[in-house]
């Protein structure tokens, strides 16, 4: 399964979900943002780095992530909490977190002049 992060107009996620259901369903996780600014306020380079690190090493604790990235544990905890809220990482047990996806894609439609 893969995670798809997209920039789409408000309500477009519902249209896409209906189209997926009509076509037999989509096994991918889709996370939509209504603007690039909103996307990059939640999906920062540091958070993408955490997702990538977790995907490489497998499940681990916030403490281990802080040690491996040499970042403050409180900041790592805040990033992990937000990524869990967004559905991009999952709590595996009482202390470990992991990435439930094999790939992550970011889609953005470019504006074209008429």
Tab-separated table of N, CA, C and O in Angstrom:
chain	number	residue	atom	x	y	z
A	1	UNK	N	0.848	-1.174	0.000
A	1	UNK	CA	0.000	0.000	0.000
A	1	UNK	C	0.894	1.238	0.000
A	1	UNK	O	1.980	1.227	0.559
A	2	UNK	N	0.398	2.288	-0.622
A	2	UNK	CA	1.162	3.528	-0.636
A	2	UNK	C	0.312	4.665	-0.106
A	2	UNK	O	-0.917	4.596	-0.094
A	3	UNK	N	0.987	5.697	0.362
A	3	UNK	CA	0.341	6.920	0.809
A	3	UNK	C	0.501	7.940	-0.311
A	3	UNK	O	1.586	8.095	-0.869
A	4	UNK	N	-0.582	8.611	-0.619
A	4	UNK	CA	-0.557	9.670	-1.633
A	4	UNK	C	-0.968	10.963	-0.945
A	4	UNK	O	-2.061	11.054	-0.382
A	5	UNK	N	-0.083	11.931	-0.969
A	5	UNK	CA	-0.374	13.260	-0.434
A	5	UNK	C	-0.622	14.150	-1.637
A	5	UNK	O	0.184	14.188	-2.565
A	6	UNK	N	-1.748	14.850	-1.622
A	6	UNK	CA	-2.088	15.663	-2.787
A	6	UNK	C	-2.552	17.047	-2.378
A	6	UNK	O	-3.021	17.246	-1.262
A	7	UNK	N	-2.398	17.974	-3.310
A	7	UNK	CA	-2.972	19.303	-3.175
A	7	UNK	C	-4.179	19.317	-4.097
A	7	UNK	O	-4.059	19.088	-5.303
A	8	UNK	N	-5.352	19.521	-3.505
A	8	UNK	CA	-6.592	19.479	-4.279
A	8	UNK	C	-7.555	20.517	-3.716
A	8	UNK	O	-7.511	20.827	-2.523
A	9	UNK	N	-8.441	21.038	-4.555
A	9	UNK	CA	-9.436	21.997	-4.061
A	9	UNK	C	-10.315	21.371	-2.988
A	9	UNK	O	-10.511	20.155	-2.961
A	10	UNK	N	-10.846	22.212	-2.106
A	10	UNK	CA	-11.713	21.731	-1.037
A	10	UNK	C	-12.863	20.910	-1.628
A	10	UNK	O	-13.484	21.307	-2.602
A	11	UNK	N	-13.115	19.750	-1.069
A	11	UNK	CA	-14.191	18.878	-1.539
A	11	UNK	C	-13.755	17.878	-2.588
A	11	UNK	O	-14.458	16.910	-2.849
A	12	UNK	N	-12.588	18.077	-3.194
A	12	UNK	CA	-12.122	17.162	-4.240
A	12	UNK	C	-11.850	15.776	-3.687
A	12	UNK	O	-11.998	14.781	-4.388
A	13	UNK	N	-11.464	15.691	-2.414
A	13	UNK	CA	-11.195	14.388	-1.812
A	13	UNK	C	-12.449	13.530	-1.800
A	13	UNK	O	-12.399	12.323	-1.999
A	14	UNK	N	-13.614	14.163	-1.598
A	14	UNK	CA	-14.867	13.413	-1.597
A	14	UNK	C	-15.212	12.910	-2.999
A	14	UNK	O	-15.676	11.791	-3.171
A	15	UNK	N	-14.973	13.748	-4.002
A	15	UNK	CA	-15.196	13.330	-5.389
A	15	UNK	C	-14.291	12.158	-5.744
A	15	UNK	O	-14.720	11.198	-6.380
A	16	UNK	N	-13.035	12.227	-5.338
A	16	UNK	CA	-12.076	11.144	-5.620
A	16	UNK	C	-12.484	9.868	-4.904
A	16	UNK	O	-12.387	8.774	-5.469
A	17	UNK	N	-12.951	9.987	-3.661
A	17	UNK	CA	-13.366	8.809	-2.910
A	17	UNK	C	-14.571	8.139	-3.569
A	17	UNK	O	-14.626	6.908	-3.676
A	18	UNK	N	-15.514	8.927	-4.028
A	18	UNK	CA	-16.681	8.369	-4.722
A	18	UNK	C	-16.271	7.683	-6.017
A	18	UNK	O	-16.775	6.604	-6.346
A	19	UNK	N	-15.351	8.278	-6.750
A	19	UNK	CA	-14.866	7.675	-7.994
A	19	UNK	C	-14.142	6.365	-7.705
A	19	UNK	O	-14.309	5.380	-8.435
A	20	UNK	N	-13.343	6.330	-6.634
A	20	UNK	CA	-12.639	5.104	-6.254
A	20	UNK	C	-13.619	3.997	-5.882
A	20	UNK	O	-13.435	2.839	-6.259
A	21	UNK	N	-14.651	4.352	-5.124
A	21	UNK	CA	-15.656	3.352	-4.744
A	21	UNK	C	-16.376	2.795	-5.965
A	21	UNK	O	-16.622	1.597	-6.061
A	22	UNK	N	-16.692	3.667	-6.906
A	22	UNK	CA	-17.380	3.238	-8.125
A	22	UNK	C	-16.494	2.320	-8.961
A	22	UNK	O	-16.989	1.420	-9.644
A	23	UNK	N	-15.179	2.526	-8.878
A	23	UNK	CA	-14.238	1.717	-9.661
A	23	UNK	C	-13.774	0.469	-8.905
A	23	UNK	O	-12.873	-0.226	-9.350
A	24	UNK	N	-14.364	0.196	-7.759
A	24	UNK	CA	-13.983	-0.998	-7.015
A	24	UNK	C	-13.106	-0.731	-5.824
A	24	UNK	O	-12.602	-1.651	-5.192
A	25	UNK	N	-12.860	0.505	-5.507
A	25	UNK	CA	-12.073	0.838	-4.320
A	25	UNK	C	-10.612	1.082	-4.615
A	25	UNK	O	-10.085	0.645	-5.623
A	26	UNK	N	-9.979	1.828	-3.738
A	26	UNK	CA	-8.565	2.173	-3.874
A	26	UNK	C	-7.872	1.764	-2.577
A	26	UNK	O	-8.207	2.274	-1.522
A	27	UNK	N	-6.914	0.854	-2.632
A	27	UNK	CA	-6.267	0.397	-1.407
A	27	UNK	C	-5.265	1.397	-0.833
A	27	UNK	O	-4.703	1.160	0.224
A	28	UNK	N	-5.032	2.502	-1.516
A	28	UNK	CA	-4.047	3.475	-1.068
A	28	UNK	C	-4.653	4.446	-0.059
A	28	UNK	O	-5.853	4.679	-0.028
A	29	UNK	N	-3.777	5.024	0.758
A	29	UNK	CA	-4.176	6.058	1.707
A	29	UNK	C	-3.966	7.397	1.021
A	29	UNK	O	-2.873	7.688	0.533
A	30	UNK	N	-5.003	8.219	0.960
A	30	UNK	CA	-4.913	9.524	0.305
A	30	UNK	C	-5.136	10.617	1.336
A	30	UNK	O	-6.134	10.611	2.051
A	31	UNK	N	-4.190	11.545	1.407
A	31	UNK	CA	-4.248	12.683	2.313
A	31	UNK	C	-4.253	13.937	1.458
A	31	UNK	O	-3.317	14.173	0.697
A	32	UNK	N	-5.307	14.727	1.558
A	32	UNK	CA	-5.447	15.920	0.717
A	32	UNK	C	-5.292	17.201	1.517
A	32	UNK	O	-5.763	17.293	2.649
A	33	UNK	N	-4.641	18.157	0.899
A	33	UNK	CA	-4.500	19.510	1.434
A	33	UNK	C	-5.068	20.473	0.410
A	33	UNK	O	-4.982	20.228	-0.797
A	34	UNK	N	-5.623	21.601	0.873
A	34	UNK	CA	-6.234	22.533	-0.075
A	34	UNK	C	-5.250	23.543	-0.646
A	34	UNK	O	-5.595	24.301	-1.541
A	35	UNK	N	-4.007	23.557	-0.147
A	35	UNK	CA	-2.994	24.448	-0.717
A	35	UNK	C	-1.597	23.878	-0.451
A	35	UNK	O	-1.404	23.078	0.463
A	36	UNK	N	-0.655	24.337	-1.237
A	36	UNK	CA	0.743	23.937	-1.053
A	36	UNK	C	1.244	24.434	0.302
A	36	UNK	O	1.979	23.724	1.000
A	37	UNK	N	0.827	25.636	0.672
A	37	UNK	CA	1.272	26.199	1.952
A	37	UNK	C	0.813	25.322	3.119
A	37	UNK	O	1.589	25.063	4.051
A	38	UNK	N	-0.430	24.863	3.071
A	38	UNK	CA	-0.953	24.004	4.128
A	38	UNK	C	-0.210	22.677	4.152
A	38	UNK	O	0.160	22.175	5.217
A	39	UNK	N	0.014	22.110	2.984
A	39	UNK	CA	0.741	20.843	2.897
A	39	UNK	C	2.114	20.971	3.559
A	39	UNK	O	2.467	20.178	4.425
A	40	UNK	N	2.856	21.992	3.164
A	40	UNK	CA	4.224	22.111	3.666
A	40	UNK	C	4.310	22.661	5.085
A	40	UNK	O	5.376	22.604	5.692
A	41	UNK	N	3.210	23.154	5.638
A	41	UNK	CA	3.236	23.500	7.059
A	41	UNK	C	3.097	22.239	7.910
A	41	UNK	O	3.603	22.180	9.033
A	42	UNK	N	2.416	21.220	7.388
A	42	UNK	CA	2.267	19.946	8.094
A	42	UNK	C	3.329	18.920	7.695
A	42	UNK	O	3.806	18.160	8.532
A	43	UNK	N	3.682	18.880	6.436
A	43	UNK	CA	4.660	17.906	5.933
A	43	UNK	C	5.968	18.658	5.678
A	43	UNK	O	6.300	19.005	4.556
A	44	UNK	N	6.693	18.895	6.752
A	44	UNK	CA	7.947	19.648	6.665
A	44	UNK	C	9.080	18.715	6.214
A	44	UNK	O	8.951	17.487	6.298
A	45	UNK	N	10.191	19.269	5.768
A	45	UNK	CA	11.329	18.414	5.426
A	45	UNK	C	11.773	17.531	6.600
A	45	UNK	O	12.116	16.359	6.403
A	46	UNK	N	11.747	18.060	7.814
A	46	UNK	CA	12.144	17.259	8.982
A	46	UNK	C	11.176	16.098	9.196
A	46	UNK	O	11.597	14.990	9.549
A	47	UNK	N	9.896	16.321	8.983
A	47	UNK	CA	8.912	15.247	9.147
A	47	UNK	C	9.034	14.214	8.036
A	47	UNK	O	8.895	13.018	8.277
A	48	UNK	N	9.323	14.654	6.819
A	48	UNK	CA	9.574	13.702	5.732
A	48	UNK	C	10.801	12.857	6.044
A	48	UNK	O	10.827	11.657	5.772
A	49	UNK	N	11.813	13.481	6.637
A	49	UNK	CA	13.023	12.751	7.027
A	49	UNK	C	12.684	11.675	8.067
A	49	UNK	O	13.195	10.555	7.994
A	50	UNK	N	11.820	12.007	9.025
A	50	UNK	CA	11.410	11.022	10.034
A	50	UNK	C	10.675	9.843	9.400
A	50	UNK	O	10.916	8.690	9.744
A	51	UNK	N	9.763	10.140	8.469
A	51	UNK	CA	9.029	9.074	7.773
A	51	UNK	C	10.008	8.172	7.034
A	51	UNK	O	9.932	6.941	7.117
A	52	UNK	N	10.938	8.768	6.326
A	52	UNK	CA	11.915	8.002	5.558
A	52	UNK	C	12.808	7.163	6.468
A	52	UNK	O	13.078	5.989	6.186
A	53	UNK	N	13.257	7.752	7.570
A	53	UNK	CA	14.096	7.017	8.528
A	53	UNK	C	13.333	5.834	9.110
A	53	UNK	O	13.853	4.716	9.168
A	54	UNK	N	12.101	6.063	9.536
A	54	UNK	CA	11.285	4.969	10.078
A	54	UNK	C	11.059	3.869	9.047
A	54	UNK	O	11.072	2.690	9.382
A	55	UNK	N	10.848	4.253	7.801
A	55	UNK	CA	10.649	3.249	6.744
A	55	UNK	C	11.914	2.409	6.556
A	55	UNK	O	11.837	1.208	6.298
A	56	UNK	N	13.088	3.035	6.694
A	56	UNK	CA	14.357	2.322	6.529
A	56	UNK	C	14.665	1.399	7.694
A	56	UNK	O	15.088	0.270	7.497
A	57	UNK	N	14.483	1.884	8.927
A	57	UNK	CA	14.917	1.114	10.092
A	57	UNK	C	13.820	0.244	10.689
A	57	UNK	O	14.100	-0.635	11.489
A	58	UNK	N	12.587	0.500	10.346
A	58	UNK	CA	11.472	-0.233	10.944
A	58	UNK	C	11.002	0.451	12.214
A	58	UNK	O	11.422	1.558	12.542
A	59	UNK	N	10.145	-0.218	12.928
A	59	UNK	CA	9.550	0.354	14.138
A	59	UNK	C	10.614	0.693	15.171
A	59	UNK	O	11.575	-0.051	15.346
A	60	UNK	N	10.404	1.815	15.843
A	60	UNK	CA	11.291	2.193	16.933
A	60	UNK	C	10.601	3.221	17.810
A	60	UNK	O	9.499	3.670	17.508
A	61	UNK	N	11.276	3.631	18.870
A	61	UNK	CA	10.724	4.587	19.825
A	61	UNK	C	11.090	6.021	19.441
A	61	UNK	O	12.018	6.257	18.652
A	62	UNK	N	10.376	6.960	20.026
A	62	UNK	CA	10.687	8.375	19.839
A	62	UNK	C	12.088	8.672	20.362
A	62	UNK	O	12.840	9.435	19.751
A	63	UNK	N	12.461	8.039	21.457
A	63	UNK	CA	13.803	8.246	22.035
A	63	UNK	C	14.874	7.835	21.032
A	63	UNK	O	15.842	8.556	20.810
A	64	UNK	N	14.690	6.672	20.398
A	64	UNK	CA	15.667	6.208	19.404
A	64	UNK	C	15.707	7.154	18.204
A	64	UNK	O	16.789	7.464	17.689
A	65	UNK	N	14.537	7.633	17.759
A	65	UNK	CA	14.512	8.593	16.644
A	65	UNK	C	15.270	9.865	16.999
A	65	UNK	O	16.021	10.393	16.176
A	66	UNK	N	15.079	10.349	18.224
A	66	UNK	CA	15.789	11.557	18.663
A	66	UNK	C	17.294	11.326	18.661
A	66	UNK	O	18.063	12.192	18.221
A	67	UNK	N	17.718	10.169	19.133
A	67	UNK	CA	19.148	9.857	19.146
A	67	UNK	C	19.707	9.756	17.732
A	67	UNK	O	20.794	10.278	17.442
A	68	UNK	N	18.974	9.083	16.845
A	68	UNK	CA	19.468	8.876	15.478
A	68	UNK	C	19.525	10.169	14.677
A	68	UNK	O	20.391	10.328	13.822
A	69	UNK	N	18.572	11.077	14.933
A	69	UNK	CA	18.531	12.331	14.177
A	69	UNK	C	19.273	13.459	14.874
A	69	UNK	O	19.452	14.523	14.299
A	70	UNK	N	19.675	13.220	16.130
A	70	UNK	CA	20.337	14.232	16.955
A	70	UNK	C	19.476	15.489	17.097
A	70	UNK	O	19.967	16.608	17.105
A	71	UNK	N	18.145	15.243	17.203
A	71	UNK	CA	17.188	16.332	17.419
A	71	UNK	C	16.587	16.178	18.809
A	71	UNK	O	16.584	15.105	19.383
A	72	UNK	N	16.063	17.254	19.342
A	72	UNK	CA	15.458	17.263	20.664
A	72	UNK	C	14.268	16.301	20.722
A	72	UNK	O	13.434	16.278	19.822
A	73	UNK	N	14.212	15.525	21.793
A	73	UNK	CA	13.164	14.520	21.944
A	73	UNK	C	11.759	15.144	21.950
A	73	UNK	O	10.825	14.576	21.382
A	74	UNK	N	11.603	16.321	22.553
A	74	UNK	CA	10.291	16.983	22.594
A	74	UNK	C	9.836	17.385	21.193
A	74	UNK	O	8.647	17.271	20.858
A	75	UNK	N	10.766	17.833	20.364
A	75	UNK	CA	10.425	18.214	18.987
A	75	UNK	C	10.081	16.970	18.180
A	75	UNK	O	9.104	16.970	17.411
A	76	UNK	N	10.848	15.904	18.353
A	76	UNK	CA	10.544	14.647	17.667
A	76	UNK	C	9.166	14.152	18.090
A	76	UNK	O	8.355	13.730	17.257
A	77	UNK	N	8.865	14.230	19.376
A	77	UNK	CA	7.562	13.794	19.885
A	77	UNK	C	6.434	14.606	19.238
A	77	UNK	O	5.410	14.042	18.828
A	78	UNK	N	6.602	15.920	19.130
A	78	UNK	CA	5.591	16.769	18.496
A	78	UNK	C	5.412	16.396	17.020
A	78	UNK	O	4.280	16.304	16.523
A	79	UNK	N	6.518	16.158	16.310
A	79	UNK	CA	6.445	15.763	14.903
A	79	UNK	C	5.748	14.414	14.751
A	79	UNK	O	4.895	14.235	13.883
A	80	UNK	N	6.101	13.465	15.603
A	80	UNK	CA	5.504	12.127	15.556
A	80	UNK	C	4.003	12.207	15.836
A	80	UNK	O	3.198	11.582	15.151
A	81	UNK	N	3.631	13.003	16.831
A	81	UNK	CA	2.211	13.164	17.161
A	81	UNK	C	1.431	13.682	15.967
A	81	UNK	O	0.357	13.168	15.632
A	82	UNK	N	1.983	14.693	15.290
A	82	UNK	CA	1.276	15.251	14.120
A	82	UNK	C	1.224	14.236	12.981
A	82	UNK	O	0.200	14.106	12.301
A	83	UNK	N	2.294	13.504	12.749
A	83	UNK	CA	2.304	12.503	11.680
A	83	UNK	C	1.323	11.364	11.973
A	83	UNK	O	0.699	10.829	11.047
A	84	UNK	N	1.141	11.023	13.240
A	84	UNK	CA	0.126	10.025	13.607
A	84	UNK	C	-1.267	10.586	13.324
A	84	UNK	O	-2.120	9.900	12.761
A	85	UNK	N	-1.491	11.849	13.696
A	85	UNK	CA	-2.789	12.493	13.432
A	85	UNK	C	-3.101	12.517	11.942
A	85	UNK	O	-4.255	12.352	11.542
A	86	UNK	N	-2.090	12.715	11.125
A	86	UNK	CA	-2.271	12.764	9.670
A	86	UNK	C	-2.395	11.369	9.058
A	86	UNK	O	-2.736	11.231	7.888
A	87	UNK	N	-2.088	10.336	9.827
A	87	UNK	CA	-2.192	8.963	9.333
A	87	UNK	C	-0.982	8.484	8.556
A	87	UNK	O	-1.037	7.457	7.888
A	88	UNK	N	0.137	9.200	8.651
A	88	UNK	CA	1.324	8.833	7.886
A	88	UNK	C	2.255	7.893	8.638
A	88	UNK	O	3.099	7.241	8.026
A	89	UNK	N	2.145	7.843	9.958
A	89	UNK	CA	2.817	6.834	10.756
A	89	UNK	C	1.800	6.300	11.758
A	89	UNK	O	0.766	6.925	11.995
A	90	UNK	N	2.105	5.150	12.346
A	90	UNK	CA	1.175	4.514	13.273
A	90	UNK	C	1.883	4.109	14.556
A	90	UNK	O	3.056	3.721	14.524
A	91	UNK	N	1.141	4.181	15.648
A	91	UNK	CA	1.618	3.658	16.925
A	91	UNK	C	1.543	2.140	16.838
A	91	UNK	O	0.485	1.583	16.577
A	92	UNK	N	2.661	1.447	17.010
A	92	UNK	CA	2.701	-0.005	16.897
A	92	UNK	C	2.388	-0.687	18.220
A	92	UNK	O	1.750	-1.724	18.247
A	93	UNK	N	2.896	-0.119	19.313
A	93	UNK	CA	2.635	-0.628	20.661
A	93	UNK	C	2.847	0.542	21.612
A	93	UNK	O	2.853	1.696	21.184
A	94	UNK	N	3.053	0.278	22.885
A	94	UNK	CA	3.178	1.354	23.871
A	94	UNK	C	4.342	2.303	23.611
A	94	UNK	O	4.285	3.474	23.965
A	95	UNK	N	5.413	1.809	23.006
A	95	UNK	CA	6.600	2.655	22.839
A	95	UNK	C	7.058	2.827	21.397
A	95	UNK	O	7.822	3.747	21.117
A	96	UNK	N	6.621	1.974	20.484
A	96	UNK	CA	7.157	2.004	19.123
A	96	UNK	C	6.157	2.547	18.104
A	96	UNK	O	4.958	2.353	18.222
A	97	UNK	N	6.739	3.214	17.108
A	97	UNK	CA	5.967	3.742	15.985
A	97	UNK	C	6.556	3.189	14.694
A	97	UNK	O	7.710	2.758	14.669
A	98	UNK	N	5.775	3.210	13.631
A	98	UNK	CA	6.260	2.712	12.353
A	98	UNK	C	5.490	3.307	11.193
A	98	UNK	O	4.468	3.977	11.367
A	99	UNK	N	5.984	3.050	10.003
A	99	UNK	CA	5.361	3.529	8.768
A	99	UNK	C	4.611	2.363	8.131
A	99	UNK	O	5.230	1.342	7.819
A	100	UNK	N	3.296	2.511	7.918
A	100	UNK	CA	2.518	1.401	7.365
A	100	UNK	C	2.511	1.345	5.837
A	100	UNK	O	1.777	0.555	5.264
A	101	UNK	N	3.307	2.171	5.188
A	101	UNK	CA	3.290	2.262	3.731
A	101	UNK	C	4.630	1.857	3.131
A	101	UNK	O	5.671	2.032	3.750
A	102	UNK	N	4.578	1.350	1.915
A	102	UNK	CA	5.802	1.019	1.197
A	102	UNK	C	6.360	2.225	0.466
A	102	UNK	O	7.570	2.364	0.316
A	103	UNK	N	5.462	3.078	-0.018
A	103	UNK	CA	5.887	4.277	-0.735
A	103	UNK	C	5.012	5.453	-0.330
A	103	UNK	O	3.904	5.280	0.159
A	104	UNK	N	5.536	6.638	-0.560
A	104	UNK	CA	4.807	7.874	-0.316
A	104	UNK	C	4.999	8.754	-1.537
A	104	UNK	O	6.124	8.959	-1.989
A	105	UNK	N	3.891	9.241	-2.072
A	105	UNK	CA	3.946	10.123	-3.242
A	105	UNK	C	3.291	11.445	-2.887
A	105	UNK	O	2.307	11.474	-2.149
A	106	UNK	N	3.833	12.524	-3.421
A	106	UNK	CA	3.218	13.844	-3.274
A	106	UNK	C	2.808	14.301	-4.671
A	106	UNK	O	3.645	14.404	-5.566
A	107	UNK	N	1.496	14.558	-4.839
A	107	UNK	CA	0.955	14.985	-6.130
A	107	UNK	C	0.489	16.440	-6.035
A	107	UNK	O	-0.175	16.816	-5.077
A	108	UNK	N	0.828	17.200	-7.057
A	108	UNK	CA	0.384	18.579	-7.132
A	108	UNK	C	0.156	18.915	-8.601
A	108	UNK	O	1.047	18.740	-9.430
A	109	UNK	N	-1.024	19.387	-8.909
A	109	UNK	CA	-1.327	19.799	-10.274
A	109	UNK	C	-0.803	21.210	-10.479
A	109	UNK	O	-1.058	22.104	-9.663
A	110	UNK	N	-0.074	21.410	-11.549
A	110	UNK	CA	0.466	22.725	-11.858
A	110	UNK	C	-0.590	23.564	-12.560
A	110	UNK	O	-1.354	23.071	-13.377
A	111	UNK	N	-0.623	24.838	-12.213
A	111	UNK	CA	-1.570	25.752	-12.840
A	111	UNK	C	-1.071	26.082	-14.245
A	111	UNK	O	0.121	26.264	-14.473
A	112	UNK	N	-1.994	26.112	-15.181
A	112	UNK	CA	-1.658	26.456	-16.564
A	112	UNK	C	-2.370	27.755	-16.956
A	112	UNK	O	-3.543	27.928	-16.651
A	113	UNK	N	-1.650	28.628	-17.614
A	113	UNK	CA	-2.245	29.870	-18.092
A	113	UNK	C	-3.191	29.550	-19.251
A	113	UNK	O	-2.926	28.715	-20.078
A	114	UNK	N	-4.296	30.247	-19.268
A	114	UNK	CA	-5.274	30.018	-20.335
A	114	UNK	C	-4.961	30.832	-21.567
A	114	UNK	O	-4.352	31.817	-21.564
